[in-house]
mmCIF file of C-alpha atoms and ligand atoms in Angstrom:
data_model
loop_
_atom_site.group_PDB
_atom_site.id
_atom_site.type_symbol
_atom_site.label_atom_id
_atom_site.label_comp_id
_atom_site.label_asym_id
_atom_site.label_seq_id
_atom_site.Cartn_x
_atom_site.Cartn_y
_atom_site.Cartn_z
ATOM 1 C CA MET A 49 19.819 7.893 2.989
ATOM 2 C CA SER A 50 16.431 6.550 1.814
ATOM 3 C CA ILE A 51 16.483 3.818 -0.860
ATOM 4 C CA GLY A 52 13.999 4.415 -3.762
ATOM 5 C CA VAL A 53 12.083 0.867 -4.195
ATOM 6 C CA GLY A 54 10.397 -0.108 -7.384
ATOM 7 C CA ILE A 55 7.588 -2.883 -7.182
ATOM 8 C CA ILE A 56 6.794 -5.219 -10.162
ATOM 9 C CA GLY A 57 3.428 -6.560 -9.732
ATOM 10 C CA ALA A 58 0.377 -4.763 -8.055
ATOM 11 C CA GLY A 59 -1.740 -7.943 -7.230
ATOM 12 C CA ILE A 60 -2.489 -9.416 -3.776
ATOM 13 C CA MET A 61 1.315 -9.535 -2.771
ATOM 14 C CA GLY A 62 2.532 -6.502 -4.664
ATOM 15 C CA ALA A 63 -0.149 -4.216 -3.087
ATOM 16 C CA ASP A 64 0.780 -5.780 0.383
ATOM 17 C CA HIS A 65 4.484 -5.137 0.033
ATOM 18 C CA ALA A 66 3.793 -1.643 -1.177
ATOM 19 C CA ARG A 67 1.699 -0.981 1.998
ATOM 20 C CA ILE A 68 4.459 -2.657 4.336
ATOM 21 C CA ILE A 69 7.160 -0.493 2.711
ATOM 22 C CA SER A 70 5.159 2.703 2.865
ATOM 23 C CA ARG A 71 3.948 2.266 6.472
ATOM 24 C CA SER A 72 6.390 0.078 8.388
ATOM 25 C CA VAL A 73 9.795 0.080 6.689
ATOM 26 C CA ALA A 74 12.296 2.834 7.685
ATOM 27 C CA GLY A 75 15.037 3.821 5.287
ATOM 28 C CA ALA A 76 13.068 3.291 2.067
ATOM 29 C CA HIS A 77 10.301 5.067 -0.035
ATOM 30 C CA LEU A 78 8.237 3.984 -3.003
ATOM 31 C CA VAL A 79 9.115 5.228 -6.333
ATOM 32 C CA ALA A 80 7.263 3.235 -8.947
ATOM 33 C CA ILE A 81 4.790 0.274 -9.156
ATOM 34 C CA SER A 82 4.362 -1.577 -12.358
ATOM 35 C CA ASP A 83 1.526 -3.877 -13.210
ATOM 36 C CA ALA A 84 0.217 -5.448 -16.456
ATOM 37 C CA ASP A 85 -3.030 -3.826 -15.517
ATOM 38 C CA GLU A 86 -1.829 -0.136 -15.389
ATOM 39 C CA ALA A 87 -5.037 1.106 -13.554
ATOM 40 C CA ARG A 88 -4.369 -1.279 -10.764
ATOM 41 C CA ALA A 89 -0.671 -0.054 -10.400
ATOM 42 C CA ARG A 90 -1.921 3.468 -10.399
ATOM 43 C CA ALA A 91 -4.423 2.771 -7.635
ATOM 44 C CA VAL A 92 -1.754 1.045 -5.533
ATOM 45 C CA ALA A 93 0.714 3.828 -6.243
ATOM 46 C CA GLN A 94 -1.793 6.339 -5.103
ATOM 47 C CA GLU A 95 -2.824 4.492 -2.000
ATOM 48 C CA THR A 96 0.673 3.889 -0.794
ATOM 49 C CA GLY A 97 2.311 7.352 -1.941
ATOM 50 C CA ALA A 98 4.500 5.885 -4.610
ATOM 51 C CA THR A 99 5.442 8.495 -7.293
ATOM 52 C CA ARG A 100 3.874 6.674 -10.138
ATOM 53 C CA GLY A 101 1.978 3.548 -11.209
ATOM 54 C CA VAL A 102 2.912 2.278 -14.731
ATOM 55 C CA ASN A 103 2.838 -0.732 -17.143
ATOM 56 C CA ASP A 104 6.534 -0.914 -17.859
ATOM 57 C CA PRO A 105 8.545 -3.394 -15.593
ATOM 58 C CA MET A 106 11.688 -2.813 -17.322
ATOM 59 C CA GLY A 107 11.258 0.929 -17.043
ATOM 60 C CA VAL A 108 10.977 0.570 -13.251
ATOM 61 C CA ILE A 109 14.003 -1.858 -13.165
ATOM 62 C CA ASN A 110 16.116 0.747 -15.058
ATOM 63 C CA ASP A 111 14.820 3.861 -13.526
ATOM 64 C CA PRO A 112 17.885 5.750 -12.031
ATOM 65 C CA GLU A 113 15.645 6.770 -9.038
ATOM 66 C CA VAL A 114 14.995 3.034 -8.281
ATOM 67 C CA GLY A 115 17.719 1.697 -6.024
ATOM 68 C CA ALA A 116 16.068 -1.647 -5.263
ATOM 69 C CA VAL A 117 13.338 -3.741 -6.685
ATOM 70 C CA LEU A 118 10.721 -6.031 -5.184
ATOM 71 C CA ILE A 119 9.298 -8.674 -7.483
ATOM 72 C CA ALA A 120 5.757 -9.758 -6.848
ATOM 73 C CA SER A 121 4.456 -10.573 -10.343
ATOM 74 C CA PRO A 122 3.183 -14.083 -11.389
ATOM 75 C CA ASP A 123 5.683 -17.015 -10.614
ATOM 76 C CA SER A 124 6.575 -17.467 -14.234
ATOM 77 C CA THR A 125 8.102 -14.112 -14.629
ATOM 78 C CA HIS A 126 10.155 -14.220 -11.506
ATOM 79 C CA ALA A 127 13.352 -15.472 -13.105
ATOM 80 C CA ASP A 128 13.360 -12.998 -15.950
ATOM 81 C CA PHE A 129 12.647 -10.040 -13.884
ATOM 82 C CA THR A 130 15.271 -11.105 -11.317
ATOM 83 C CA ILE A 131 17.858 -11.507 -14.113
ATOM 84 C CA ALA A 132 17.049 -8.006 -15.480
ATOM 85 C CA CYS A 133 17.757 -6.492 -11.922
ATOM 86 C CA ILE A 134 20.978 -8.321 -11.641
ATOM 87 C CA LYS A 135 22.055 -7.111 -14.962
ATOM 88 C CA ALA A 136 20.948 -3.506 -13.931
ATOM 89 C CA GLY A 137 23.219 -4.096 -10.738
ATOM 90 C CA LYS A 138 20.217 -3.615 -8.384
ATOM 91 C CA PRO A 139 19.381 -5.576 -5.219
ATOM 92 C CA VAL A 140 16.172 -7.414 -5.460
ATOM 93 C CA LEU A 141 13.738 -9.095 -3.174
ATOM 94 C CA CYS A 142 11.932 -11.802 -5.223
ATOM 95 C CA GLU A 143 8.683 -13.372 -4.022
ATOM 96 C CA LYS A 144 8.990 -17.124 -3.716
ATOM 97 C CA PRO A 145 9.249 -19.294 -5.891
ATOM 98 C CA LEU A 146 12.469 -18.199 -7.764
ATOM 99 C CA ALA A 147 10.992 -20.052 -10.658
ATOM 100 C CA PRO A 148 8.626 -22.911 -11.505
ATOM 101 C CA THR A 149 11.487 -25.382 -12.309
ATOM 102 C CA ALA A 150 15.059 -25.692 -11.480
ATOM 103 C CA ALA A 151 16.187 -25.279 -15.056
ATOM 104 C CA GLU A 152 14.556 -21.895 -15.018
ATOM 105 C CA GLY A 153 15.967 -21.176 -11.662
ATOM 106 C CA MET A 154 19.514 -21.999 -12.743
ATOM 107 C CA ARG A 155 19.480 -19.067 -15.046
ATOM 108 C CA VAL A 156 19.204 -16.690 -12.196
ATOM 109 C CA ILE A 157 22.106 -18.433 -10.400
ATOM 110 C CA GLU A 158 24.190 -18.023 -13.677
ATOM 111 C CA ALA A 159 23.394 -14.379 -13.797
ATOM 112 C CA GLU A 160 24.503 -13.820 -10.271
ATOM 113 C CA LEU A 161 27.678 -15.775 -10.688
ATOM 114 C CA SER A 162 28.527 -13.724 -13.695
ATOM 115 C CA ALA A 163 27.649 -10.578 -11.720
ATOM 116 C CA GLY A 164 30.151 -11.775 -9.193
ATOM 117 C CA LYS A 165 27.995 -10.786 -6.156
ATOM 118 C CA ARG A 166 24.940 -11.531 -4.451
ATOM 119 C CA LEU A 167 22.050 -9.251 -5.217
ATOM 120 C CA VAL A 168 19.091 -11.465 -4.692
ATOM 121 C CA GLN A 169 17.029 -12.227 -1.587
ATOM 122 C CA LEU A 170 14.090 -14.684 -1.943
ATOM 123 C CA GLY A 171 10.977 -13.842 -0.257
ATOM 124 C CA PHE A 172 10.681 -17.038 1.985
ATOM 125 C CA MET A 173 9.177 -14.910 4.824
ATOM 126 C CA ARG A 174 8.731 -17.552 7.226
ATOM 127 C CA ARG A 175 12.564 -17.440 7.965
ATOM 128 C CA PHE A 176 11.577 -14.186 9.708
ATOM 129 C CA ASP A 177 8.557 -15.536 11.606
ATOM 130 C CA PRO A 178 9.071 -15.318 15.264
ATOM 131 C CA GLY A 179 7.525 -18.859 15.775
ATOM 132 C CA TYR A 180 10.057 -20.519 13.451
ATOM 133 C CA MET A 181 12.883 -18.335 14.521
ATOM 134 C CA GLU A 182 12.298 -19.567 18.143
ATOM 135 C CA MET A 183 11.974 -23.177 17.050
ATOM 136 C CA LYS A 184 15.294 -22.908 15.330
ATOM 137 C CA SER A 185 17.196 -21.207 18.355
ATOM 138 C CA LEU A 186 15.687 -23.631 20.823
ATOM 139 C CA LEU A 187 16.911 -26.551 18.604
ATOM 140 C CA GLU A 188 20.273 -25.023 18.297
ATOM 141 C CA SER A 189 20.371 -24.434 22.161
ATOM 142 C CA GLY A 190 20.938 -28.167 22.188
ATOM 143 C CA ARG A 191 18.761 -28.492 25.443
ATOM 144 C CA TYR A 192 16.236 -30.993 23.828
ATOM 145 C CA GLY A 193 18.805 -33.156 22.082
ATOM 146 C CA GLU A 194 18.743 -33.794 18.369
ATOM 147 C CA ALA A 195 15.735 -33.146 15.946
ATOM 148 C CA LEU A 196 14.189 -36.388 14.728
ATOM 149 C CA ALA A 197 11.008 -35.427 12.792
ATOM 150 C CA PHE A 198 9.137 -32.338 11.720
ATOM 151 C CA HIS A 199 5.371 -32.373 11.347
ATOM 152 C CA CYS A 200 3.928 -29.536 9.218
ATOM 153 C CA ILE A 201 0.432 -28.489 8.444
ATOM 154 C CA HIS A 202 -0.174 -26.168 5.609
ATOM 155 C CA ARG A 203 -3.984 -25.301 5.162
ATOM 156 C CA ASN A 204 -5.459 -22.577 3.016
ATOM 157 C CA ALA A 205 -9.138 -21.699 3.082
ATOM 158 C CA THR A 206 -9.616 -21.943 -0.633
ATOM 159 C CA ALA A 207 -7.184 -22.330 -3.592
ATOM 160 C CA PRO A 208 -7.465 -19.950 -6.635
ATOM 161 C CA SER A 209 -9.131 -21.375 -9.659
ATOM 162 C CA HIS A 210 -5.818 -21.418 -11.739
ATOM 163 C CA PHE A 211 -4.200 -23.723 -9.087
ATOM 164 C CA ASP A 212 -3.471 -27.403 -9.767
ATOM 165 C CA SER A 213 -1.758 -30.355 -8.026
ATOM 166 C CA VAL A 214 1.620 -29.125 -9.442
ATOM 167 C CA ALA A 215 1.026 -25.648 -8.099
ATOM 168 C CA ALA A 216 0.314 -27.070 -4.603
ATOM 169 C CA ILE A 217 3.757 -28.349 -4.601
ATOM 170 C CA VAL A 218 5.611 -25.630 -6.481
ATOM 171 C CA ASN A 219 3.843 -22.545 -5.088
ATOM 172 C CA SER A 220 2.617 -23.767 -1.658
ATOM 173 C CA CYS A 221 4.719 -26.733 -0.309
ATOM 174 C CA VAL A 222 7.929 -24.756 -1.288
ATOM 175 C CA HIS A 223 7.466 -22.877 1.911
ATOM 176 C CA GLU A 224 7.930 -26.099 3.889
ATOM 177 C CA VAL A 225 10.901 -27.001 1.786
ATOM 178 C CA ASP A 226 12.593 -23.994 2.620
ATOM 179 C CA ILE A 227 11.564 -23.726 6.250
ATOM 180 C CA SER A 228 12.528 -27.148 7.082
ATOM 181 C CA ARG A 229 16.023 -26.734 5.499
ATOM 182 C CA PHE A 230 16.408 -23.549 7.503
ATOM 183 C CA VAL A 231 15.094 -24.992 10.866
ATOM 184 C CA LEU A 232 16.856 -28.267 10.671
ATOM 185 C CA SER A 233 20.056 -26.878 8.934
ATOM 186 C CA ALA A 234 19.657 -30.030 6.673
ATOM 187 C CA GLU A 235 19.224 -30.845 2.961
ATOM 188 C CA LEU A 236 16.129 -32.844 1.839
ATOM 189 C CA SER A 237 17.344 -36.004 0.232
ATOM 190 C CA SER A 238 14.160 -37.647 -1.009
ATOM 191 C CA VAL A 239 10.393 -37.009 -1.354
ATOM 192 C CA CYS A 240 7.250 -38.843 -1.694
ATOM 193 C CA VAL A 241 3.772 -37.459 -2.412
ATOM 194 C CA PHE A 242 0.665 -39.219 -1.260
ATOM 195 C CA LYS A 243 -2.703 -38.203 -2.562
ATOM 196 C CA ALA A 244 -5.383 -38.412 0.178
ATOM 197 C CA LYS A 245 -9.100 -38.926 -0.613
ATOM 198 C CA ARG A 246 -9.861 -35.911 -2.797
ATOM 199 C CA SER A 247 -12.114 -33.291 -1.116
ATOM 200 C CA LYS A 248 -15.335 -32.749 -3.181
ATOM 201 C CA LEU A 249 -14.738 -28.969 -2.805
ATOM 202 C CA ALA A 250 -11.296 -29.253 -4.543
ATOM 203 C CA HIS A 251 -10.503 -29.125 -8.323
ATOM 204 C CA PHE A 252 -7.070 -30.934 -7.943
ATOM 205 C CA ASP A 253 -5.472 -33.464 -5.597
ATOM 206 C CA ASP A 254 -6.256 -31.944 -2.056
ATOM 207 C CA PRO A 255 -5.336 -32.910 0.466
ATOM 208 C CA MET A 256 -1.862 -34.361 -0.071
ATOM 209 C CA LEU A 257 0.671 -35.602 2.303
ATOM 210 C CA VAL A 258 4.378 -34.996 1.301
ATOM 211 C CA VAL A 259 7.046 -36.763 3.045
ATOM 212 C CA PHE A 260 10.695 -35.790 2.905
ATOM 213 C CA GLU A 261 13.885 -37.436 4.300
ATOM 214 C CA THR A 262 16.880 -35.329 5.217
ATOM 215 C CA ASP A 263 20.516 -36.008 4.890
ATOM 216 C CA LYS A 264 20.597 -36.288 8.629
ATOM 217 C CA GLY A 265 17.956 -39.120 8.561
ATOM 218 C CA GLN A 266 14.964 -36.990 9.946
ATOM 219 C CA LEU A 267 11.522 -37.191 8.496
ATOM 220 C CA VAL A 268 9.588 -34.043 7.513
ATOM 221 C CA ASP A 269 5.890 -34.603 6.782
ATOM 222 C CA VAL A 270 3.692 -31.934 5.362
ATOM 223 C CA GLU A 271 -0.116 -31.922 5.190
ATOM 224 C CA LEU A 272 -1.052 -29.725 2.220
ATOM 225 C CA PHE A 273 -4.767 -28.909 2.417
ATOM 226 C CA LEU A 274 -5.487 -25.816 0.174
ATOM 227 C CA ASN A 275 -9.176 -26.016 0.246
ATOM 228 C CA ALA A 276 -9.752 -26.568 3.879
ATOM 229 C CA GLN A 277 -12.575 -23.969 3.905
ATOM 230 C CA TYR A 278 -12.434 -22.895 7.604
ATOM 231 C CA GLY A 279 -9.513 -20.360 7.311
ATOM 232 C CA TYR A 280 -5.636 -20.244 7.064
ATOM 233 C CA ASP A 281 -3.854 -22.706 9.362
ATOM 234 C CA VAL A 282 -0.134 -23.217 9.408
ATOM 235 C CA LYS A 283 1.446 -25.195 12.121
ATOM 236 C CA GLY A 284 4.822 -26.929 12.943
ATOM 237 C CA GLU A 285 5.702 -29.457 15.627
ATOM 238 C CA LEU A 286 9.393 -30.383 15.826
ATOM 239 C CA ILE A 287 9.993 -33.668 17.573
ATOM 240 C CA CYS A 288 13.426 -33.742 19.466
ATOM 241 C CA GLU A 289 15.027 -36.451 21.647
ATOM 242 C CA THR A 290 13.903 -35.096 24.888
ATOM 243 C CA GLY A 291 11.054 -32.672 23.983
ATOM 244 C CA THR A 292 9.033 -31.218 21.308
ATOM 245 C CA MET A 293 8.281 -27.713 20.177
ATOM 246 C CA THR A 294 4.976 -26.350 18.701
ATOM 247 C CA PHE A 295 3.919 -22.996 17.522
ATOM 248 C CA GLY A 296 0.404 -22.163 17.170
ATOM 249 C CA PRO A 297 -1.710 -21.499 14.008
ATOM 250 C CA THR A 298 -2.771 -18.078 15.217
ATOM 251 C CA ILE A 299 -1.668 -14.840 16.494
ATOM 252 C CA ASN A 300 -5.012 -13.890 17.959
ATOM 253 C CA THR A 301 -6.359 -13.966 21.624
ATOM 254 C CA GLU A 302 -8.387 -16.929 22.784
ATOM 255 C CA ILE A 303 -11.853 -16.145 23.854
ATOM 256 C CA ARG A 304 -13.856 -18.363 26.391
ATOM 257 C CA SER A 305 -17.412 -17.940 26.530
ATOM 258 C CA ALA A 306 -20.789 -19.842 26.691
ATOM 259 C CA GLY A 307 -19.024 -23.033 27.197
ATOM 260 C CA VAL A 308 -16.647 -22.835 24.189
ATOM 261 C CA THR A 309 -13.104 -21.588 23.525
ATOM 262 C CA ALA A 310 -12.569 -19.592 20.313
ATOM 263 C CA THR A 311 -9.684 -17.937 18.450
ATOM 264 C CA ALA A 312 -10.175 -16.283 15.192
ATOM 265 C CA LEU A 313 -8.061 -17.696 12.319
ATOM 266 C CA ALA A 314 -6.623 -15.517 9.638
ATOM 267 C CA PRO A 315 -8.376 -15.635 6.275
ATOM 268 C CA ASP A 316 -5.033 -16.079 4.377
ATOM 269 C CA TRP A 317 -1.270 -15.705 4.950
ATOM 270 C CA ARG A 318 -0.925 -12.065 4.918
ATOM 271 C CA PRO A 319 -2.291 -11.254 8.482
ATOM 272 C CA ARG A 320 -0.865 -14.681 9.816
ATOM 273 C CA PHE A 321 2.514 -13.791 8.616
ATOM 274 C CA ALA A 322 2.284 -9.956 8.913
ATOM 275 C CA ALA A 323 5.164 -9.696 11.397
ATOM 276 C CA ALA A 324 7.325 -12.009 9.224
ATOM 277 C CA TYR A 325 6.770 -9.817 6.212
ATOM 278 C CA ARG A 326 7.489 -6.650 8.111
ATOM 279 C CA ILE A 327 10.647 -8.036 9.511
ATOM 280 C CA GLN A 328 11.715 -9.626 6.211
ATOM 281 C CA ASN A 329 11.335 -6.295 4.177
ATOM 282 C CA GLN A 330 13.029 -4.129 6.811
ATOM 283 C CA ALA A 331 15.914 -6.733 6.846
ATOM 284 C CA TRP A 332 16.204 -6.421 3.135
ATOM 285 C CA ILE A 333 16.388 -2.616 3.157
ATOM 286 C CA ASP A 334 18.953 -2.841 6.064
ATOM 287 C CA SER A 335 21.007 -5.375 4.147
ATOM 288 C CA ILE A 336 21.300 -3.117 1.244
ATOM 289 C CA SER A 337 22.814 -0.397 3.384
ATOM 290 C CA THR A 338 25.364 -2.752 5.126
ATOM 291 C CA GLY A 339 26.042 -4.825 2.034
ATOM 292 C CA ARG A 340 25.358 -7.987 4.051
ATOM 293 C CA PRO A 341 22.698 -10.153 2.306
ATOM 294 C CA VAL A 342 20.241 -11.846 4.683
ATOM 295 C CA GLY A 343 17.371 -14.428 4.458
ATOM 296 C CA SER A 344 17.051 -16.946 1.695
ATOM 297 C CA SER A 345 19.617 -16.481 -1.153
ATOM 298 C CA ALA A 346 19.064 -17.132 -4.934
ATOM 299 C CA TRP A 347 20.806 -20.460 -4.104
ATOM 300 C CA ASP A 348 18.169 -21.389 -1.557
ATOM 301 C CA GLY A 349 15.565 -20.544 -3.996
ATOM 302 C CA PHE A 350 17.158 -22.792 -6.632
ATOM 303 C CA VAL A 351 17.580 -25.641 -4.098
ATOM 304 C CA ALA A 352 13.912 -25.232 -3.429
ATOM 305 C CA THR A 353 13.035 -25.623 -7.189
ATOM 306 C CA THR A 354 15.187 -28.742 -7.297
ATOM 307 C CA VAL A 355 13.177 -30.191 -4.462
ATOM 308 C CA THR A 356 9.739 -29.132 -5.871
ATOM 309 C CA ASP A 357 10.856 -30.611 -9.301
ATOM 310 C CA ALA A 358 11.319 -33.935 -7.513
ATOM 311 C CA GLY A 359 8.034 -33.489 -5.779
ATOM 312 C CA VAL A 360 6.282 -32.963 -8.958
ATOM 313 C CA LYS A 361 7.905 -36.242 -10.348
ATOM 314 C CA SER A 362 6.661 -38.148 -7.197
ATOM 315 C CA LEU A 363 3.329 -36.644 -7.668
ATOM 316 C CA LYS A 364 3.212 -38.034 -11.085
ATOM 317 C CA THR A 365 4.671 -41.358 -10.630
ATOM 318 C CA GLY A 366 3.579 -42.078 -7.038
ATOM 319 C CA GLU A 367 7.147 -43.170 -6.232
ATOM 320 C CA THR A 368 9.851 -41.925 -3.801
ATOM 321 C CA VAL A 369 12.243 -39.765 -5.613
ATOM 322 C CA ALA A 370 15.866 -39.166 -4.513
ATOM 323 C CA ILE A 371 16.834 -35.521 -4.738
ATOM 324 C CA ALA A 372 20.093 -34.837 -6.550
ATOM 325 C CA TYR A 373 21.794 -31.265 -6.079
ATOM 326 C CA GLU A 374 24.170 -29.297 -8.207
ATOM 327 C CA LYS A 375 27.328 -28.353 -6.474
ATOM 328 C CA ARG A 376 26.938 -25.155 -4.426
ATOM 329 C CA PRO A 377 29.190 -22.452 -5.952
ATOM 330 C CA ALA A 378 31.568 -20.416 -3.716
ATOM 331 C CA LEU A 379 29.455 -17.412 -3.987
ATOM 332 C CA TYR A 380 26.842 -19.061 -1.732
ATOM 333 C CA THR A 381 29.156 -20.587 1.021
HETATM 334 C C1 LIG B 664 0.721 -18.495 -1.430
HETATM 335 O O1 LIG B 664 1.467 -17.982 -2.605
HETATM 336 C C2 LIG B 664 1.722 -18.105 -0.262
HETATM 337 O O2 LIG B 664 2.921 -17.978 -0.425
HETATM 338 C C3 LIG B 664 1.166 -18.637 1.102
HETATM 339 O O3 LIG B 664 2.063 -18.350 1.975
HETATM 340 C C4 LIG B 664 0.821 -19.995 0.943
HETATM 341 O O4 LIG B 664 0.151 -20.413 2.210
HETATM 342 C C5 LIG B 664 -0.244 -20.333 -0.279
HETATM 343 O O5 LIG B 664 -0.469 -21.640 -0.178
HETATM 344 C C6 LIG B 664 0.426 -20.008 -1.378
HETATM 345 O O6 LIG B 664 -0.391 -20.095 -2.673
#
C-alpha cells in the first residue's frame, strides 16, 4: 500500500525532497505540500504531482490522507512541527537540526517519550552516503585496527546572507557531529572552536577549525569553510592503526586533457549527496511499513544539539568545553 506523504516547507530542501519522493521512492505518493509562501507550495506541488499546495502546515499534519510527514521548514520550526506530528501519531522525517538548542530539542524527546514509541527520523542523510557507510564497515571489519583520528573537511561555495558563526556550528558542523558519532560509534566528550584568519569574502567567522575529543580518546577535526567560493567540497579521512580510509569530494568523472586533470565539483550538497538523500528517503518509507525505525533517531538529533550548544559556547569563550549528556532513555537503547 502506498503511503501518503505531506511535506512542510517548499524551499530548497522541501522541493528537493518532493522531487525525490515523486520520482525515486517506491511505496509513497505526495498528498500535500505546505509553505509560508503558498504560491511556492503550489508550484512545487504542480511540478511533483502532489494533490495540493497550501499554506497550512497543521492542516497537512492532521490530514487523514497524510500517513507520514517530511519537515523541511526553517530550523527554528522543526521542533514544534515534529511535536505536532508525534501528537497526531504520524511518522516524521525531520530535516537536521532537530532544533537550534538542546533545550528546544528536549521537548521533542519528551513528546516521543509520552507517545511511548519512536516516530521520528532525523534527516542526517550522510549516514546513508555510500562513502561514509563503507568507511564505517571497513573500520568495523577490524582489518585496520582501531580508529585514532578523523579529519573532516566541510566547504560550501557560499553561505546564505542570514548565516552567522553560530549557524555555521548549529546548521553545518552538526553534520560532522552526527557522522563522527556514527562512523566511530563514540560520543563526543569535548569541543574547542578555533577561528582562522577571516576570509574577506565572509560575513562571519569563516573558516573555523572545530576539534572534538571522543570518549574513546580519538580526535575529530573539522575544517568548516562556508564561503570557499570554488564549489561544494566534503571530505573525510579516517586514521586507523594500520591504515587510513579516505573518500573523495566528488562523484564525477576525472577528465585529463591539455596537461591538467579536472573533476567537476557539485555547486551544493544536493547533487553531492543525491544518492544519500534517495537511500535515506526510501529507507524512511520502508521503515514505516516494517515498523522498524532506521537512521538517526530523535535522540541522535538531541545529542547533536547538546554538542552544538557546547560548540557555540566554545565559539564565544575560545575555551575547550566539556560536553555533558542527559541519560539516554530506554526508548532509544
Ligand atoms: C545545509 O543546511 C546542509 O545541510 C548542507 O549539507 C551543509 O553542507 C550546509 O553547510 C548546510 O547549510
